[in-house]
XYZ file of N, CA and C in Angstrom:
696
model
N -45.080 34.523 -30.894
C -43.841 35.467 -31.042
C -42.707 35.038 -31.545
N -42.237 35.863 -32.455
C -41.048 35.508 -33.397
C -39.744 35.415 -32.657
N -38.852 34.477 -33.173
C -37.526 34.371 -32.637
C -36.464 35.632 -32.619
N -35.864 35.840 -31.614
C -34.945 37.045 -31.787
C -33.856 36.846 -32.727
N -33.452 37.915 -33.527
C -32.383 37.780 -34.348
C -31.017 37.717 -33.580
N -30.045 37.550 -34.268
C -28.656 37.323 -33.489
C -28.309 38.679 -33.021
N -28.603 39.842 -33.541
C -28.254 41.075 -33.093
C -29.163 41.448 -31.902
N -30.431 41.057 -31.868
C -31.387 41.406 -30.810
C -30.833 40.456 -29.608
N -30.471 39.423 -29.774
C -29.900 38.390 -28.758
C -28.709 39.163 -28.204
N -27.749 39.630 -29.070
C -26.592 40.269 -28.522
C -26.827 41.479 -27.611
N -27.810 42.227 -28.229
C -28.216 43.635 -27.532
C -28.851 43.089 -26.089
N -29.710 42.172 -26.106
C -30.280 41.748 -24.885
C -29.288 41.261 -23.792
N -28.128 40.401 -24.230
C -27.212 39.919 -23.331
C -26.253 41.145 -22.892
N -26.093 42.123 -23.588
C -25.304 43.224 -23.142
C -26.160 44.136 -22.180
N -27.384 44.262 -22.494
C -28.270 45.094 -21.531
C -28.279 44.506 -20.199
N -28.472 42.992 -20.240
C -28.622 42.267 -19.105
C -27.251 42.382 -18.284
N -26.246 42.305 -18.962
C -25.053 42.157 -18.286
C -24.676 43.698 -17.715
N -25.088 44.814 -18.449
C -24.820 45.974 -17.664
C -25.755 46.103 -16.526
N -26.927 45.715 -16.618
C -28.002 45.713 -15.659
C -27.385 45.021 -14.225
N -26.745 43.694 -14.550
C -26.048 43.094 -13.394
C -24.934 43.864 -12.795
N -24.124 44.433 -13.733
C -22.943 45.011 -13.210
C -23.401 46.436 -12.271
N -24.397 47.027 -12.929
C -24.630 48.237 -12.050
C -25.307 47.850 -10.673
N -26.070 46.801 -10.687
C -26.791 46.381 -9.544
C -25.778 45.846 -8.519
N -24.738 45.163 -9.048
C -23.582 44.555 -8.145
C -22.829 45.640 -7.613
N -22.587 46.674 -8.347
C -21.801 47.765 -7.837
C -22.449 48.447 -6.525
N -23.857 48.506 -6.664
C -24.526 48.992 -5.455
C -24.361 48.093 -4.347
N -24.622 46.728 -4.633
C -24.778 45.646 -3.514
C -23.361 45.731 -2.828
N -22.336 45.497 -3.603
C -20.848 45.473 -3.106
C -20.498 46.661 -2.308
N -21.000 47.827 -2.787
C -20.660 49.193 -2.134
C -21.211 49.122 -0.620
N -22.580 48.663 -0.717
C -23.419 48.695 0.538
C -22.988 47.734 1.509
N -22.717 46.395 0.984
C -22.645 45.218 1.864
C -21.200 44.620 2.071
N -20.352 45.097 1.205
C -18.927 44.595 1.219
C -18.909 43.343 0.494
N -17.727 42.850 0.381
C -17.624 41.485 -0.553
C -17.975 40.235 0.195
N -17.564 40.082 1.347
C -18.015 38.885 2.054
C -19.522 38.764 2.357
N -20.148 39.775 2.690
C -21.603 39.861 3.244
C -22.547 39.893 2.124
N -21.866 40.380 0.800
C -22.950 40.336 -0.321
C -23.021 39.001 -0.903
N -24.176 38.646 -1.505
C -24.561 37.404 -1.997
C -24.867 37.636 -3.266
N -24.718 36.503 -4.039
C -25.331 36.568 -5.545
C -26.775 36.622 -5.478
N -27.345 36.128 -4.469
C -28.880 36.002 -4.394
C -29.484 37.719 -4.447
N -28.643 38.474 -3.497
C -28.911 39.818 -3.508
C -28.707 40.674 -4.675
N -27.562 40.227 -5.389
C -27.248 41.022 -6.778
C -28.500 40.763 -7.633
N -28.752 39.398 -7.686
C -29.807 39.074 -8.658
C -31.119 39.817 -8.609
N -31.363 39.826 -7.147
C -32.873 40.646 -6.783
C -32.678 42.056 -7.268
N -31.515 42.690 -6.965
C -31.209 44.172 -7.232
C -31.262 44.298 -8.698
N -30.884 43.250 -9.543
C -30.839 43.510 -10.947
C -32.262 43.034 -11.452
N -33.125 42.582 -10.670
C -34.417 42.214 -11.238
C -34.407 40.949 -12.053
N -33.506 40.025 -11.689
C -33.335 38.701 -12.461
C -33.315 37.546 -11.565
N -33.619 36.449 -12.016
C -33.593 35.142 -11.312
C -31.981 34.794 -10.936
N -31.815 34.263 -9.784
C -30.546 33.954 -9.481
C -29.799 32.942 -10.459
N -30.624 32.127 -11.113
C -29.924 31.245 -12.059
C -29.550 32.013 -13.301
N -30.328 33.030 -13.649
C -29.873 33.794 -14.816
C -28.515 34.469 -14.548
N -28.396 35.010 -13.211
C -27.072 35.680 -12.920
C -25.787 34.822 -13.170
N -26.043 33.453 -12.848
C -24.970 32.491 -12.901
C -24.623 32.250 -14.408
N -25.566 32.467 -15.212
C -25.220 32.284 -16.707
C -24.249 33.483 -17.135
N -24.139 34.435 -16.441
C -23.419 35.621 -16.840
C -21.926 35.595 -15.988
N -22.207 35.210 -14.567
C -20.985 35.133 -13.784
C -20.954 33.999 -12.951
N -20.029 33.223 -12.823
C -19.938 31.935 -12.048
C -19.879 32.192 -10.500
N -19.286 33.346 -10.145
C -19.086 33.731 -8.815
C -18.863 34.990 -8.361
N -18.757 35.338 -7.059
C -18.563 36.751 -6.700
C -17.275 37.404 -7.264
N -16.206 36.524 -7.237
C -14.826 37.111 -7.533
C -14.850 37.303 -9.048
N -15.462 36.855 -9.866
C -15.607 37.159 -11.294
C -16.518 38.320 -11.459
N -17.568 38.406 -10.710
C -18.462 39.610 -10.704
C -17.800 40.725 -10.131
N -17.082 40.773 -9.113
C -16.470 41.984 -8.631
C -15.445 42.542 -9.710
N -14.638 41.584 -10.159
C -13.672 42.146 -11.317
C -14.363 42.743 -12.479
N -15.471 42.136 -12.851
C -16.383 42.572 -14.154
C -16.938 43.972 -13.810
N -17.167 44.280 -12.390
C -17.825 45.378 -11.959
C -16.756 46.570 -12.132
N -15.470 46.185 -11.589
C -14.413 47.083 -11.721
C -13.860 47.431 -13.191
N -14.027 46.391 -14.030
C -13.593 46.513 -15.300
C -14.720 47.502 -16.157
N -15.904 47.294 -15.730
C -16.961 48.083 -16.353
C -16.912 49.564 -16.041
N -16.606 49.771 -14.743
C -16.421 51.174 -14.338
C -15.251 51.732 -14.697
N -14.040 51.135 -14.613
C -12.861 51.784 -14.576
C -12.298 51.818 -16.219
N -12.065 50.396 -16.685
C -11.551 50.165 -17.780
C -12.249 50.423 -19.217
N -13.426 49.995 -19.133
C -14.222 50.132 -20.502
C -14.635 51.415 -20.681
N -14.659 52.300 -19.807
C -15.139 53.795 -19.949
C -13.930 54.651 -20.341
N -12.554 54.060 -20.121
C -11.488 55.074 -20.471
C -11.130 55.132 -21.869
N -11.138 54.191 -22.627
C -10.875 54.177 -24.036
C -11.552 55.265 -24.879
N -13.021 55.051 -24.830
C -13.886 56.058 -25.588
C -13.594 57.594 -25.038
N -13.412 57.666 -23.814
C -13.061 59.046 -23.183
C -11.797 59.592 -23.670
N -10.754 58.753 -23.943
C -9.327 59.295 -24.453
C -9.707 59.619 -25.926
N -10.337 58.836 -26.585
C -10.531 59.055 -28.076
C -11.227 60.209 -28.288
N -12.301 60.554 -27.444
C -13.227 61.674 -27.681
C -12.584 62.868 -27.168
N -11.668 62.872 -26.095
C -11.066 64.192 -25.692
C -9.768 64.415 -26.619
N -9.120 63.655 -26.819
C -7.833 63.969 -27.654
C -6.763 64.913 -26.964
N -5.613 64.778 -27.111
C -4.710 65.632 -26.544
C -4.232 66.819 -27.236
N -5.112 67.477 -28.107
C -4.662 68.611 -28.907
C -4.603 69.733 -27.841
N -5.515 70.102 -26.909
C -5.658 71.000 -25.848
C -5.216 70.124 -24.586
N -3.921 70.160 -24.288
C -3.402 69.283 -23.298
C -4.033 69.477 -21.809
N -3.993 70.687 -21.406
C -4.706 70.925 -20.073
C -6.075 70.825 -20.031
N -6.905 70.952 -21.109
C -8.320 70.721 -21.084
C -8.395 69.073 -21.202
N -7.515 68.481 -21.901
C -7.762 67.093 -22.133
C -7.496 66.463 -20.695
N -6.582 66.653 -19.887
C -6.171 66.255 -18.504
C -7.377 66.609 -17.714
N -7.969 67.823 -17.798
C -8.978 68.193 -16.972
C -10.240 67.381 -17.242
N -10.537 67.029 -18.517
C -11.641 66.099 -18.878
C -11.524 64.820 -18.325
N -10.454 64.252 -18.492
C -10.223 62.820 -18.013
C -10.236 62.716 -16.537
N -9.581 63.727 -15.891
C -9.488 63.670 -14.406
C -10.792 63.757 -13.803
N -11.656 64.790 -14.374
C -12.985 64.994 -13.923
C -13.817 63.638 -13.969
N -13.687 62.908 -15.026
C -14.420 61.669 -15.275
C -13.962 60.600 -14.307
N -12.737 60.424 -14.045
C -11.964 59.453 -13.220
C -12.453 59.765 -11.765
N -12.327 60.979 -11.380
C -12.446 61.406 -10.073
C -13.928 61.090 -9.612
N -14.956 61.433 -10.698
C -16.291 61.400 -10.311
C -16.744 59.955 -10.025
N -15.991 58.891 -10.882
C -16.305 57.584 -10.553
C -15.715 57.050 -9.247
N -14.571 57.558 -8.999
C -13.818 57.152 -7.693
C -14.562 57.675 -6.586
N -15.321 58.869 -6.698
C -15.952 59.512 -5.448
C -17.263 58.747 -5.419
N -18.026 58.541 -6.434
C -19.357 57.886 -6.573
C -19.079 56.284 -5.925
N -18.140 55.637 -6.242
C -17.862 54.352 -5.713
C -16.732 54.092 -5.082
N -16.332 55.167 -4.005
C -15.272 55.002 -3.187
C -15.177 53.650 -2.486
N -16.419 53.320 -1.754
C -16.301 52.165 -1.024
C -16.086 50.867 -1.734
N -16.464 50.735 -3.082
C -16.371 49.746 -4.072
C -14.756 49.811 -4.308
N -14.178 50.970 -4.564
C -12.817 50.950 -5.097
C -11.865 50.431 -3.778
N -12.285 50.900 -2.638
C -11.472 50.262 -1.442
C -11.637 48.782 -1.243
N -12.825 48.362 -1.466
C -13.070 47.019 -1.400
C -12.194 46.091 -2.444
N -12.108 46.680 -3.698
C -11.389 46.004 -4.604
C -9.893 45.696 -4.416
N -9.473 46.898 -3.780
C -7.895 46.954 -3.502
C -7.691 45.992 -2.220
N -8.615 46.093 -1.341
C -8.526 45.216 -0.127
C -8.584 43.719 -0.430
N -9.390 43.458 -1.313
C -9.520 41.851 -1.884
C -8.175 41.559 -2.598
N -7.656 42.575 -3.395
C -6.543 42.301 -4.150
C -5.355 41.989 -3.189
N -5.347 42.528 -2.029
C -4.133 42.355 -1.182
C -4.267 40.948 -0.319
N -5.408 40.395 -0.443
C -5.544 39.167 0.431
C -5.722 37.850 -0.622
N -6.068 38.089 -1.983
C -6.492 36.941 -2.760
C -5.540 37.140 -3.994
N -4.570 36.027 -3.982
C -3.485 36.260 -5.180
C -4.267 36.145 -6.607
N -5.138 35.230 -6.613
C -5.770 35.155 -7.819
C -6.466 36.429 -8.494
N -7.210 36.950 -7.415
C -7.902 38.262 -7.834
C -6.858 39.187 -8.015
N -5.779 39.421 -7.296
C -4.845 40.456 -7.490
C -4.104 40.211 -8.793
N -3.876 38.967 -9.365
C -3.298 38.854 -10.757
C -4.293 39.303 -11.780
N -5.590 38.854 -11.676
C -6.562 39.367 -12.648
C -6.577 40.984 -12.506
N -6.472 41.536 -11.378
C -6.589 43.003 -11.307
C -5.512 43.570 -11.961
N -4.252 43.145 -11.749
C -3.112 43.690 -12.354
C -3.247 43.599 -13.880
N -3.793 42.557 -14.425
C -3.958 42.403 -15.866
C -4.796 43.402 -16.433
N -5.855 43.842 -15.661
C -6.702 44.816 -15.908
C -6.071 46.169 -15.939
N -5.333 46.459 -14.911
C -4.586 47.581 -14.649
C -3.579 47.788 -15.912
N -2.900 46.812 -16.358
C -1.906 46.857 -17.553
C -2.838 47.298 -18.688
N -4.011 46.767 -18.747
C -4.949 47.254 -19.967
C -5.202 48.516 -19.967
N -5.419 49.209 -18.840
C -5.669 50.590 -18.591
C -4.399 51.440 -18.903
N -3.285 50.914 -18.484
C -1.956 51.549 -18.814
C -1.759 51.596 -20.368
N -2.056 50.548 -21.026
C -1.914 50.418 -22.484
C -2.743 51.418 -23.203
N -4.046 51.579 -22.705
C -4.861 52.597 -23.397
C -4.347 53.882 -23.104
N -3.763 54.296 -22.018
C -3.339 55.482 -21.754
C -1.896 55.760 -22.354
N -1.185 54.835 -22.512
C 0.085 54.812 -23.144
C -0.094 55.095 -24.624
N -1.041 54.657 -25.317
C -1.329 54.711 -26.701
C -1.717 56.332 -26.959
N -2.571 56.778 -26.039
C -2.980 58.228 -26.157
C -1.813 59.226 -25.982
N -0.856 58.772 -24.978
C 0.332 59.658 -24.827
C 1.336 59.534 -26.161
N 1.446 58.443 -26.604
C 2.332 58.323 -27.774
C 1.647 59.148 -29.105
N 0.363 59.095 -29.133
C -0.382 59.927 -30.134
C -0.147 61.357 -29.957
N -0.196 61.779 -28.672
C -0.071 63.195 -28.245
C 1.497 63.562 -28.620
N 2.476 62.612 -28.426
C 3.885 63.021 -28.654
C 4.024 63.191 -30.250
N 3.358 62.267 -30.998
C 3.348 62.376 -32.453
C 2.803 63.438 -32.992
N 1.816 64.009 -32.364
C 1.086 65.231 -32.943
C 1.831 66.554 -32.251
N 2.850 66.367 -31.504
C 3.432 67.540 -30.938
C 2.728 68.232 -29.758
N 1.647 67.593 -29.188
C 0.871 68.070 -28.012
C 1.704 67.873 -26.772
N 2.340 66.785 -26.830
C 3.011 66.292 -25.628
C 4.572 66.192 -25.971
N 5.566 66.746 -25.075
C 6.972 66.659 -25.334
C 7.209 65.214 -25.266
N 8.563 64.791 -25.840
C 8.975 63.322 -25.767
C 9.358 62.885 -24.256
N 8.494 61.921 -23.949
C 8.754 61.340 -22.598
C 8.397 59.827 -22.926
N 8.938 59.025 -21.789
C 8.769 57.643 -21.884
C 7.201 57.433 -21.611
N 6.408 56.814 -22.662
C 4.966 56.756 -22.491
C 4.585 55.938 -21.305
N 5.234 54.637 -21.166
C 4.869 53.821 -20.252
C 4.874 54.426 -18.721
N 5.993 55.051 -18.402
C 6.215 55.656 -17.240
C 5.146 56.793 -16.878
N 4.989 57.655 -17.898
C 3.820 58.589 -18.038
C 2.631 58.236 -17.505
N 2.224 56.973 -18.268
C 1.067 56.317 -18.250
C 0.605 55.936 -16.822
N 1.658 55.296 -16.139
C 1.613 54.747 -14.840
C 1.419 56.026 -13.790
N 2.328 57.028 -14.099
C 2.254 58.149 -13.127
C 0.807 58.811 -13.195
N 0.327 58.829 -14.341
C -0.939 59.568 -14.516
C -2.037 58.561 -13.702
N -2.054 57.304 -13.774
C -2.884 56.486 -13.062
C -2.487 56.590 -11.515
N -1.358 56.664 -11.184
C -0.956 56.859 -9.684
C -1.499 58.226 -8.977
N -1.584 59.222 -10.057
C -2.081 60.423 -9.307
C -3.592 60.264 -9.079
N -4.331 59.565 -9.891
C -5.845 59.347 -9.591
C -6.145 58.455 -8.347
N -5.382 57.249 -8.387
C -5.648 56.302 -7.153
C -4.982 57.058 -6.142
N -3.931 57.481 -6.015
C -3.307 58.351 -4.825
C -4.303 59.460 -4.283
N -4.905 60.103 -5.129
C -5.906 61.068 -4.511
C -6.966 60.368 -3.775
N -7.547 59.289 -4.519
C -8.667 58.553 -3.898
C -8.153 58.003 -2.462
N -6.975 57.435 -2.167
C -6.551 56.993 -0.955
C -6.434 58.119 -0.039
N -5.706 59.166 -0.506
C -5.528 60.346 0.378
C -7.006 60.802 0.861
N -7.824 60.906 0.156
C -9.272 61.192 0.542
C -9.926 60.326 1.623
N -9.339 59.027 1.513
C -10.060 58.166 2.590
C -9.325 58.069 3.928
N -8.101 58.518 3.920
C -7.110 58.615 5.124
C -7.422 59.893 5.907
N -7.791 61.029 5.093
C -7.929 62.300 5.853
C -9.461 62.548 5.927
N -9.711 63.588 6.381
C -11.115 63.969 6.589
C -11.768 64.604 5.393
N -12.192 63.684 4.454
C -12.598 64.290 3.218
C -14.034 65.296 3.330
N -14.628 65.128 4.516
C -15.834 65.842 4.772
C -15.357 67.224 4.931
N -14.316 67.631 5.324
C -13.756 68.981 5.523
C -12.817 69.667 4.518
N -12.671 68.705 3.447
C -12.058 69.045 2.200
C -12.681 70.018 1.265
N -12.108 71.342 1.312
C -13.040 72.405 0.705
C -13.075 72.474 -0.876
N -12.509 71.459 -1.461
C -12.619 71.425 -2.961
C -13.449 70.267 -3.519
N -14.219 70.653 -4.550
C -14.923 69.670 -5.250
C -14.212 69.045 -6.415
N -14.864 68.036 -7.140
C -14.234 67.392 -8.197
C -13.678 68.402 -9.312
N -14.750 69.202 -9.557
C -14.243 70.194 -10.762
C -12.952 70.908 -10.496
N -13.047 71.603 -9.298
C -11.718 72.360 -8.791
C -10.615 71.669 -8.793
N -10.494 70.243 -8.190
C -9.435 69.434 -8.111
C -9.078 68.963 -9.593
N -10.003 68.697 -10.334
C -9.545 68.212 -11.858
C -8.964 69.410 -12.482
N -9.359 70.674 -12.250
C -8.882 71.746 -12.988
C -7.437 71.933 -12.616
N -7.142 72.092 -11.342
C -5.904 72.189 -10.758
C -4.854 71.105 -11.107
N -5.293 69.842 -11.043
C -4.409 68.647 -11.454
C -4.085 68.884 -12.986
N -5.119 69.160 -13.777
C -4.914 69.331 -15.090
C -3.890 70.253 -15.480
N -3.888 71.546 -14.959
C -2.949 72.384 -15.163
C -1.481 72.024 -14.716
N -1.385 71.243 -13.466
C -0.167 70.869 -13.042
C 0.566 69.722 -14.015
N -0.488 68.869 -14.462
C 0.180 67.937 -15.268
C 0.607 68.472 -16.655
N -0.127 69.386 -17.059
C 0.054 69.917 -18.488
C 1.199 70.811 -18.425
N 1.392 71.707 -17.403
C 2.554 72.854 -17.232
C 3.518 72.579 -16.315
N 3.194 71.796 -15.442
C 4.203 71.568 -14.230
C 3.978 72.690 -13.183
N 5.046 72.825 -12.259
C 4.797 73.728 -11.127
C 5.833 74.885 -11.364
N 6.876 74.658 -12.302
C 7.765 75.789 -12.318
C 7.350 77.042 -13.191
N 7.579 78.223 -12.580
C 7.029 79.358 -13.437
C 7.766 79.396 -14.736
N 6.669 79.806 -15.932
C 7.285 79.832 -17.241
C 6.111 80.456 -18.026
N 6.735 80.993 -19.196
C 5.847 81.439 -20.081
C 5.075 80.410 -20.827
N 3.804 80.244 -20.534
C 3.030 79.242 -21.204
C 1.552 79.578 -21.378
N 0.757 78.775 -22.224
C -0.504 79.077 -22.348
C -1.596 78.475 -21.322
N -2.296 79.180 -20.671
C -3.091 78.432 -19.608
C -4.324 77.811 -20.353
N -5.227 77.267 -19.419
C -6.402 76.778 -20.011
C -7.349 77.567 -20.709
N -7.248 78.827 -20.472
C -8.085 79.947 -21.079
C -7.463 80.420 -22.453
N -6.117 80.083 -22.653
C -5.523 80.499 -23.905
C -4.718 81.719 -23.616
N -4.618 82.301 -22.520
C -3.787 83.485 -22.242
C -2.451 83.108 -21.702
N -1.379 83.955 -22.286
C -0.147 83.839 -21.900
C 0.126 83.983 -20.336
N 0.651 82.973 -19.809
C 0.972 83.193 -18.476
C 2.205 83.917 -18.314
N 2.261 84.859 -17.220
C 3.618 85.682 -17.165
C 4.510 84.779 -16.559
N 5.963 85.112 -16.772
C 6.962 84.592 -16.294
C 7.560 85.349 -15.179
N 7.301 84.875 -13.870
C 7.655 85.689 -12.648
C 9.323 86.152 -12.706
N 10.086 85.123 -13.192
C 11.588 85.504 -13.136
C 11.888 86.377 -14.061
N 11.223 86.465 -15.139
C 11.557 87.409 -16.237
C 11.002 88.905 -15.774
N 10.124 88.861 -15.191
C 9.385 89.983 -14.471
C 10.233 90.632 -13.476
N 10.923 89.797 -12.601
C 11.732 90.259 -11.651
C 12.984 90.980 -12.314
N 13.652 90.083 -13.335
C 14.665 90.517 -13.938
C 14.598 92.015 -14.620
N 13.436 92.099 -15.268
C 13.146 93.416 -15.883
C 13.067 94.474 -14.801
N 12.385 94.231 -13.679
C 12.321 95.301 -12.605
C 13.688 95.584 -11.929
N 14.577 94.538 -11.654
C 15.901 94.729 -11.133
C 16.601 95.594 -12.080
N 16.427 95.264 -13.495
C 17.149 96.073 -14.505
C 16.818 97.534 -14.338
N 15.612 97.843 -14.328
C 15.115 99.259 -14.239
C 15.649 99.969 -12.841
N 15.641 99.159 -11.824
C 16.243 99.786 -10.606
C 17.800 100.084 -10.754
N 18.417 99.134 -11.405
C 19.814 99.385 -11.624
C 20.193 100.678 -12.436
N 19.215 100.912 -13.438
C 19.399 101.909 -14.394
C 19.079 103.203 -13.626
N 18.129 103.114 -12.793
C 17.913 104.529 -11.886
C 18.940 104.778 -11.060
N 19.730 103.759 -10.603
C 20.867 104.041 -9.543
C 21.927 104.617 -10.334
N 22.160 104.307 -11.609
C 23.277 104.783 -12.268
C 22.935 106.261 -12.579
């Protein structure tokens, strides 16, 4: 059997790493952090335990890598692909993707933030990764401002607000009875996208379908003007 080329080795390493992270996400979600073992993760990934340790020295590093894989690494390609040209559709696409991940891995997300609350080393590493996520979002917002798709705002604040909307929705779903929540991810992403793009103040604007949205205040003013003319 011939020796693997450098590219083949790199692809094998990346494939195994992804295999480990996906297995770990399932194990951590089902078992929690303290009850999950590296042995269980290795078995779920179909690898020997020794092979697992070649990639990750312990559970802390593995959990951080899982979170990074699910939340951080998938964000940059999404933002680059979507682009902020159609702002409402852009927000809708990004929000749908983020909410689907949070919904699918809700136990894991709660676990990550719980561990961060009790482990200073873990929290520092998580904050570093959150800053990376904010950097990616900030770059996208700056591009939108330059292209005229986004009005001039402070990109860093806007990036953190966008992140807070998503994380806040996740925690709200956990505290309230999510089973009786009547809206699915698509409906929530659609409404959030509209609010983020256009706000909540009535105004003449272009909606997601490209139709001009009526301005209720102007409509009332025109109606009042007609009534005044009739009285005269």
